[in-house]
CSV table of C-alpha atoms and ligand atoms in Angstrom, one decimal:
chain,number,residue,atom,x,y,z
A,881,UNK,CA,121.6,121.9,113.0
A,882,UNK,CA,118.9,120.2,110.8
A,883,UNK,CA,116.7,118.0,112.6
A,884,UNK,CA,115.6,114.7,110.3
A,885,UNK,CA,112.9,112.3,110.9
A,886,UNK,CA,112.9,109.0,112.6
A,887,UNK,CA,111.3,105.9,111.2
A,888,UNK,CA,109.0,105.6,109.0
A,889,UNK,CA,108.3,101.6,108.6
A,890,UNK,CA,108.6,100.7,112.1
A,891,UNK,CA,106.1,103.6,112.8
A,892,UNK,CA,103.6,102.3,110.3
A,893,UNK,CA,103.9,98.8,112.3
A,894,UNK,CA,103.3,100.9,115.6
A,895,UNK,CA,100.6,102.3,113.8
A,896,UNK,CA,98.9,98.8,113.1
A,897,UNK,CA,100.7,97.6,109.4
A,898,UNK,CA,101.3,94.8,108.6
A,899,UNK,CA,104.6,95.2,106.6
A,900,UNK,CA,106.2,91.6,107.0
A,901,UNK,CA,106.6,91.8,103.0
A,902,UNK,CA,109.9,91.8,100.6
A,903,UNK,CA,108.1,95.4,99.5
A,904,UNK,CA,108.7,96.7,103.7
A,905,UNK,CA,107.2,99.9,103.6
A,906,UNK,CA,106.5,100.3,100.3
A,907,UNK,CA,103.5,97.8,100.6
A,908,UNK,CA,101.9,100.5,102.4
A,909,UNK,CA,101.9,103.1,99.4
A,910,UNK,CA,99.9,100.2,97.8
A,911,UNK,CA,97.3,99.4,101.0
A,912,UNK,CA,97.4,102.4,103.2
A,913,UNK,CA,98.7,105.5,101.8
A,914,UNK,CA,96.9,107.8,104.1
A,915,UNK,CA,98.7,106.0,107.1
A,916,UNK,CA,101.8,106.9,105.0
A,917,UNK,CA,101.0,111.2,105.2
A,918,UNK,CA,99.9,110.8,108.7
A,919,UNK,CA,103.3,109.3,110.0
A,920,UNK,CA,105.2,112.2,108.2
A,921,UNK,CA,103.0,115.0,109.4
A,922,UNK,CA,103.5,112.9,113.1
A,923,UNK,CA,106.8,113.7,112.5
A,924,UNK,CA,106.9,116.9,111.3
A,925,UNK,CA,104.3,118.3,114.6
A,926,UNK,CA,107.8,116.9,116.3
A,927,UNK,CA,110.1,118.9,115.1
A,928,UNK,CA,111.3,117.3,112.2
A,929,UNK,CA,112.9,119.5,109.4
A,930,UNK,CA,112.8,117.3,107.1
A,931,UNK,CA,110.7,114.2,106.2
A,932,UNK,CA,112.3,111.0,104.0
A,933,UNK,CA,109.6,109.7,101.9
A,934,UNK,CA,108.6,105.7,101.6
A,935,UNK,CA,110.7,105.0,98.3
A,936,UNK,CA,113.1,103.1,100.8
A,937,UNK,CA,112.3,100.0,99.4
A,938,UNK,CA,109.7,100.7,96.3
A,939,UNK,CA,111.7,99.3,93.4
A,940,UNK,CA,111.1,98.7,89.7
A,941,UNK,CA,111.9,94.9,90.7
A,942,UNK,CA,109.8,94.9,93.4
A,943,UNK,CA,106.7,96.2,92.3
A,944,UNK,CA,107.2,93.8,89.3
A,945,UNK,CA,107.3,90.9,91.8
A,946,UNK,CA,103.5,92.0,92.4
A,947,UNK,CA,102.5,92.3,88.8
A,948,UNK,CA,103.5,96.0,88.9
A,949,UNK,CA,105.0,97.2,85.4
A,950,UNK,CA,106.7,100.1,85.3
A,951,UNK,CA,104.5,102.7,84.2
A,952,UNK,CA,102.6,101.5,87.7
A,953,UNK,CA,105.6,101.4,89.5
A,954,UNK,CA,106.9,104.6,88.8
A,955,UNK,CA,103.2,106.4,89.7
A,956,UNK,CA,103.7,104.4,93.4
A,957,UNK,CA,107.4,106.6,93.6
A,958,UNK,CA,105.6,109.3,93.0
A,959,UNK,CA,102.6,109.2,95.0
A,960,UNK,CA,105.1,108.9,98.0
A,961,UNK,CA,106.8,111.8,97.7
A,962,UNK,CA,103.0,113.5,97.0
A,963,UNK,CA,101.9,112.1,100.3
A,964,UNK,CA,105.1,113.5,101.9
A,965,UNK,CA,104.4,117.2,100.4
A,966,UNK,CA,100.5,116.8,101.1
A,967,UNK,CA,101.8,115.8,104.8
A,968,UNK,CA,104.1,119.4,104.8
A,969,UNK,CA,101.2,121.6,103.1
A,970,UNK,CA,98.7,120.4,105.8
A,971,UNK,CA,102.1,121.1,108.5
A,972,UNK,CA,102.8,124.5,107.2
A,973,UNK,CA,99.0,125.3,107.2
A,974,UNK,CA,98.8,125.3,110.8
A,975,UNK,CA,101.5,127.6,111.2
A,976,UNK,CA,101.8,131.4,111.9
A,977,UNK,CA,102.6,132.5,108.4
A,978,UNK,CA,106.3,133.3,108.2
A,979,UNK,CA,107.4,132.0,111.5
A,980,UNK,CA,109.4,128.3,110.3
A,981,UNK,CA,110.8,127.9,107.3
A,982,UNK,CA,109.2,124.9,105.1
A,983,UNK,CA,110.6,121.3,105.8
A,984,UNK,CA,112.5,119.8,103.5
A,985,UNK,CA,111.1,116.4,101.5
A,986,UNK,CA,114.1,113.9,101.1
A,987,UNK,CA,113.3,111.1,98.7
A,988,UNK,CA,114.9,107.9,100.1
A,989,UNK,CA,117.1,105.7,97.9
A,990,UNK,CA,117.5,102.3,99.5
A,991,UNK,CA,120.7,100.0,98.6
A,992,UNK,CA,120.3,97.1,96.6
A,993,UNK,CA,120.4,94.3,99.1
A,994,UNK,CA,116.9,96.2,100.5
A,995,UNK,CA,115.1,94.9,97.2
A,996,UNK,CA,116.4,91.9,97.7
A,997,UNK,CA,115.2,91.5,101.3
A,998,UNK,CA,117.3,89.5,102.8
A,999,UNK,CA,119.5,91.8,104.9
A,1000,UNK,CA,122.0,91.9,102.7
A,1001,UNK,CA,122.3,95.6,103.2
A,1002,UNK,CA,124.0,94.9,106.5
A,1003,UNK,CA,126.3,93.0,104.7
A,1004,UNK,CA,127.2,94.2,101.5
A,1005,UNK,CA,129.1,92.0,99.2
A,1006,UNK,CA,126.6,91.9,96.5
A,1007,UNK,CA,128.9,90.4,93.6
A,1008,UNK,CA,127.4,92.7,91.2
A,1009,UNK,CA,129.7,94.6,89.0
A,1010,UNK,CA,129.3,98.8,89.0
A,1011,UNK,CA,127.6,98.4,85.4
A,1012,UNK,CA,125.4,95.8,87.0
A,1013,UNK,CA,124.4,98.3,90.5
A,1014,UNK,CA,124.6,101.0,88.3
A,1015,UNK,CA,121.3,99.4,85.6
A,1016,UNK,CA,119.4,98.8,89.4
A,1017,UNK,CA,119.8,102.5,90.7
A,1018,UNK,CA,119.6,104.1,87.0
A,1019,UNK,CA,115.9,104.1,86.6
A,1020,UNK,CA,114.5,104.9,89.7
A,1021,UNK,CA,116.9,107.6,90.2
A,1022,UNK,CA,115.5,109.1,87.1
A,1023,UNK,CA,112.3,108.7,88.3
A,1024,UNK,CA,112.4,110.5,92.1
A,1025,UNK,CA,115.1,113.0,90.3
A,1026,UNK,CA,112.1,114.6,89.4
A,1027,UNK,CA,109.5,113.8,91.5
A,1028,UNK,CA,109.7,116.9,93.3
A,1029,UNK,CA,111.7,116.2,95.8
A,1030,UNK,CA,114.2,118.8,97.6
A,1031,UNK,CA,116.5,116.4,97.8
A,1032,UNK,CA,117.9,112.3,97.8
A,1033,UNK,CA,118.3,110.4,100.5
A,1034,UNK,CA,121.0,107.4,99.2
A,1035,UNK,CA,121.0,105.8,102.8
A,1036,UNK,CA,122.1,102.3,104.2
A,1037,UNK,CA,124.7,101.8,101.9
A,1038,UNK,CA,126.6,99.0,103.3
A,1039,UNK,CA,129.9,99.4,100.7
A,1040,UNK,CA,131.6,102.0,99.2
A,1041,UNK,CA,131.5,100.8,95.7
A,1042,UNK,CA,127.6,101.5,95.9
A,1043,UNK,CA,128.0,104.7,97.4
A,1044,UNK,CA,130.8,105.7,94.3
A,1045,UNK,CA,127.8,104.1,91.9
A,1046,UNK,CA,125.3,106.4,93.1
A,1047,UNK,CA,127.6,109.4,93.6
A,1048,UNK,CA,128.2,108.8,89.6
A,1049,UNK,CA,124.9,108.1,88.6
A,1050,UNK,CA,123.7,111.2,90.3
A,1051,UNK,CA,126.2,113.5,87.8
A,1052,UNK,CA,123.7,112.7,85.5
A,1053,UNK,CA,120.7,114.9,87.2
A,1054,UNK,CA,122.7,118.2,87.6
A,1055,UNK,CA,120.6,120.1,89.7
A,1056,UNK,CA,119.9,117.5,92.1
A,1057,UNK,CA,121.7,117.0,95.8
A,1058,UNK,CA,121.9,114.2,98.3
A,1059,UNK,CA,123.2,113.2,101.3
A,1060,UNK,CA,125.0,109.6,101.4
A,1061,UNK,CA,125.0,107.3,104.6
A,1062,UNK,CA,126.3,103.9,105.1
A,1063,UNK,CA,125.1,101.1,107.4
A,1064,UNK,CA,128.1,99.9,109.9
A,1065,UNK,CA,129.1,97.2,111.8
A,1066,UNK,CA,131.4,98.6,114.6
A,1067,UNK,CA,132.8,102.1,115.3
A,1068,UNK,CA,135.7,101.9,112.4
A,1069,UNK,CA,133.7,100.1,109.6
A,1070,UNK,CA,130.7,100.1,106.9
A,1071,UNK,CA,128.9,97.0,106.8
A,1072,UNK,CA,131.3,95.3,104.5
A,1073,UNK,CA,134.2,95.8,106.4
A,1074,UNK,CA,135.8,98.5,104.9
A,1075,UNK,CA,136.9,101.4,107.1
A,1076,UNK,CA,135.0,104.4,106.8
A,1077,UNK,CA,137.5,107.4,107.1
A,1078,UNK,CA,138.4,105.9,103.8
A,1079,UNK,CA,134.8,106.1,102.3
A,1080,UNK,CA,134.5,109.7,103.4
A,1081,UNK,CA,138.0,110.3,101.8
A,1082,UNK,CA,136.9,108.7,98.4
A,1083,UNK,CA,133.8,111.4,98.3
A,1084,UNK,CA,135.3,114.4,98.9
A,1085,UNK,CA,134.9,115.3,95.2
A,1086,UNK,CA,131.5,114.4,94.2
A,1087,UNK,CA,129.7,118.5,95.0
A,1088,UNK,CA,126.6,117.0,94.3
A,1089,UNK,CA,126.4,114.8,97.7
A,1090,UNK,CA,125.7,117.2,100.1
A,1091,UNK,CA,126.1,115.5,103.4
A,1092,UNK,CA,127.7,112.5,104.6
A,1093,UNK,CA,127.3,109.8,107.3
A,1094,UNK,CA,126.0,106.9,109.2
A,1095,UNK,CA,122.2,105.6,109.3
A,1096,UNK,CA,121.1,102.4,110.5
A,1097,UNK,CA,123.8,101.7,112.9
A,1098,UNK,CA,123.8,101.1,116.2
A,1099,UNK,CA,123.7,104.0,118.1
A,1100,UNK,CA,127.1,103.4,120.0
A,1101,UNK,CA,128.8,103.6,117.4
A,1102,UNK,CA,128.5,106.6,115.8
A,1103,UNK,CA,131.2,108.6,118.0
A,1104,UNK,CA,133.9,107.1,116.8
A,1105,UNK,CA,132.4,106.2,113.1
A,1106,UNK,CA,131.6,110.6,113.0
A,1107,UNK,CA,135.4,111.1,114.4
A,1108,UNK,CA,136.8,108.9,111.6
A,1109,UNK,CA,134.8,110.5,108.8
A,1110,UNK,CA,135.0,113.8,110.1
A,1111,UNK,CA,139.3,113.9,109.3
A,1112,UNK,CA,138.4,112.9,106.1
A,1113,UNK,CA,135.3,114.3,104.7
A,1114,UNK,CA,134.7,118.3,102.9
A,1115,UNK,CA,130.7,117.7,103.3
A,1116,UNK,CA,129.0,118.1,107.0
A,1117,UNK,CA,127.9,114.9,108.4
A,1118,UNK,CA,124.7,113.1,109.0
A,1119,UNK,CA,123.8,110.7,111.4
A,1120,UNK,CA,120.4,109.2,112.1
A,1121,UNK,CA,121.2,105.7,113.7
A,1122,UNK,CA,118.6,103.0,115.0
A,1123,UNK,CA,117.4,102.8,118.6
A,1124,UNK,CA,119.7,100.1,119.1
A,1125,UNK,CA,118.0,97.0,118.4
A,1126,UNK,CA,119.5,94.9,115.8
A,1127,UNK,CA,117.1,93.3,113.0
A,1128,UNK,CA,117.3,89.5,112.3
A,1129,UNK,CA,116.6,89.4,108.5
A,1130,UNK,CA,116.2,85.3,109.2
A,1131,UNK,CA,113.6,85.7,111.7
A,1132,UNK,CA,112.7,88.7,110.3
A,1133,UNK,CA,112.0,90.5,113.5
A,1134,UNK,CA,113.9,93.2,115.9
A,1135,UNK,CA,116.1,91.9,118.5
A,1136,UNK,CA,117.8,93.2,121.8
A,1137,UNK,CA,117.5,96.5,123.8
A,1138,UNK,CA,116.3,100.0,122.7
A,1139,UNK,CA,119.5,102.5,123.8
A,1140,UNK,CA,118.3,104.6,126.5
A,1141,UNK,CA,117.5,108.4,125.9
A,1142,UNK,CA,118.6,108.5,122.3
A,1143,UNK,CA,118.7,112.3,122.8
A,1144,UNK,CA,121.1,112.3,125.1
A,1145,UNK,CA,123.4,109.7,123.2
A,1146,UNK,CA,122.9,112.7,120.1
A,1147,UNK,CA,125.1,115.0,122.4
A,1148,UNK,CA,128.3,113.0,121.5
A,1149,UNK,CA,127.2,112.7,117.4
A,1150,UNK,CA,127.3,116.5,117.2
A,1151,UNK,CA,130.0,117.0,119.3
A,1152,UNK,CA,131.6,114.1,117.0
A,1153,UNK,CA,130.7,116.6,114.4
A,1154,UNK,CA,127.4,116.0,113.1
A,1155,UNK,CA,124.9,118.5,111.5
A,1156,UNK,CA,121.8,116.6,110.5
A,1157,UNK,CA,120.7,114.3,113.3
A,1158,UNK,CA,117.5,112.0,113.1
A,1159,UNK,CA,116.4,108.5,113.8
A,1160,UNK,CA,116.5,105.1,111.9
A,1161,UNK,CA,114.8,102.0,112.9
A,1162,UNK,CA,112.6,101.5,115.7
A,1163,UNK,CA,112.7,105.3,116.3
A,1164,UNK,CA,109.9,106.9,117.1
A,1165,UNK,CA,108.3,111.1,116.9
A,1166,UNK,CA,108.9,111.0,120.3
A,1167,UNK,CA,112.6,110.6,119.9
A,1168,UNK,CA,112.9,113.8,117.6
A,1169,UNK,CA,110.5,116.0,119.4
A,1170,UNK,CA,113.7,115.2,122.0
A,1171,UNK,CA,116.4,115.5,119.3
A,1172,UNK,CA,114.5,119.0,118.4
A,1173,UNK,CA,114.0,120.4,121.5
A,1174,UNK,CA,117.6,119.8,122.5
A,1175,UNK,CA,119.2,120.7,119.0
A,1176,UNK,CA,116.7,122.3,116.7
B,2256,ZN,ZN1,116.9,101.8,109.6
């Protein structure tokens, strides 16, 4: 079992950011990057193997929006997965030399429809051509390639023809790995509708993706969504769903009911076949000091 992290913007809100902003969490590699390294060494003190850096929604377009170019733009990228490895020195520093091995520093790839803010990552349907998602992903893939990074974190991918996009574009850094997680709608579906034993089935043959799965999903769903993907998939799965509360990209604020004891909702994940468990939204280091003690 490898034990991910849990939130990262809704921590940095918890933590007193204010990150209403079409730039989410990235706004805070431009305000408060120190808030940044302390929320992944939070998360690494609970158990987390492995911490997914602020990149979620730092794009080229974004920054750009803010009078960013892309020299400037491309430094931000980096100084987040810095902040994440500073965050893992100070971490591994404090323990008994030899006793853990080191965490793991995932940069995250958000979809598309997270630079354009508007929730269109629970949706999907973009319009775009693969040329056309392919030019978005292109550059900042080359950029957190090499950042340093152990490996990518493609996540919240609410079709498959992003997640084939991707999956290509990433044949062009060789030595480079990822795991690949969509956002869903309902046990049997990604967020565009399309039914998700048939998205594992479609990237069987891509070695480079390492893992696949569900994030950002409602936690009752991922049983059956891991069952369905399990028949079809040759990589292990991932799943780090959301507490449970749905975000209204209208109002722009959560809605409804944190699930009770995430932890013990994890139980049916790995038993649904899951190997890398973690938290999305709205999940906190107290969740995966829970997911670690039970699983790690
Ligand atoms: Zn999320």
């Amino acid at each position: 079992m490898v034990i991910l992290d849990g939130a990262l913007a809704t921590e940095l809100e918890r933590h007193g950011a204010n990150l209403s902003d079409p730039l989410w969490s990235a706004k805070c590699l431009l305000e408060s990057p120190e808030l940044i390294r302390k929320v992944h060494l939070d998360y690494f003190r609970a158990g987390a193997q492995v911490a997914t850096t602020a990149t979620y929604q730092a794009t080229f377009e974004g920054f750009a929006g803010r009078g960013i170019e892309h020299e400037g733009a491309a430094r931000l990228m980096l100084e987040a997965v810095s902040l994440a490895r500073e965050a893992r020195a100070e971490f591994c520093a404090d323990l008994p030399s030899g006793l853990s091995p080191r965490p793991l520093i995932a940069a995250s790839v958000g979809p598309y429809g997270a630079m354009r803010a508007d929730g269109s990552e629970y949706r999907g349907h973009y319009g775009l051509s693969d040329r056309q998602l392919a030019e978005f992903h292109r550059p900042r893939l080359e950029v957190l390639a090499r950042s340093g990074a152990d490996v990518l974190a493609f996540e919240t991918l609410p079709c498959l023809q992003e997640a084939l996009v991707l999956a290509g574009l990433l044949t062009e850094h060789p030595g480079m790995t990822a795991w690949l997680c969509f956002s869903c709608r309902d046990g049997a579906h990604n967020s565009e509708g399309e039914e998700i034993g048939r998205c594992a089935q479609a990237l069987r043959d891509y070695s480079q993706i390492a893992a696949i799965g569900v994030n950002c999903t409602a936690p009752e769903h991922l049983p059956e969504l891991l069952e369905r993907m399990r028949e079809r998939a040759s990589q292990p799965l991932v799943a780090y769903p959301n507490s449970g509360q749905r975000y209204d990209p209208e109002a722009k604020r959560w809605v409804g009911q944190a699930a009770p004891a995430f932890s013990e909702q994890a139980v049916q994940w790995v038993r649904a076949g899951a190997r890398l468990i973690g938290g999305c939204c709205r999940t906190t280091p107290a969740d995966i000091r829970a997911l670690s003690q039970a699983f790690g």
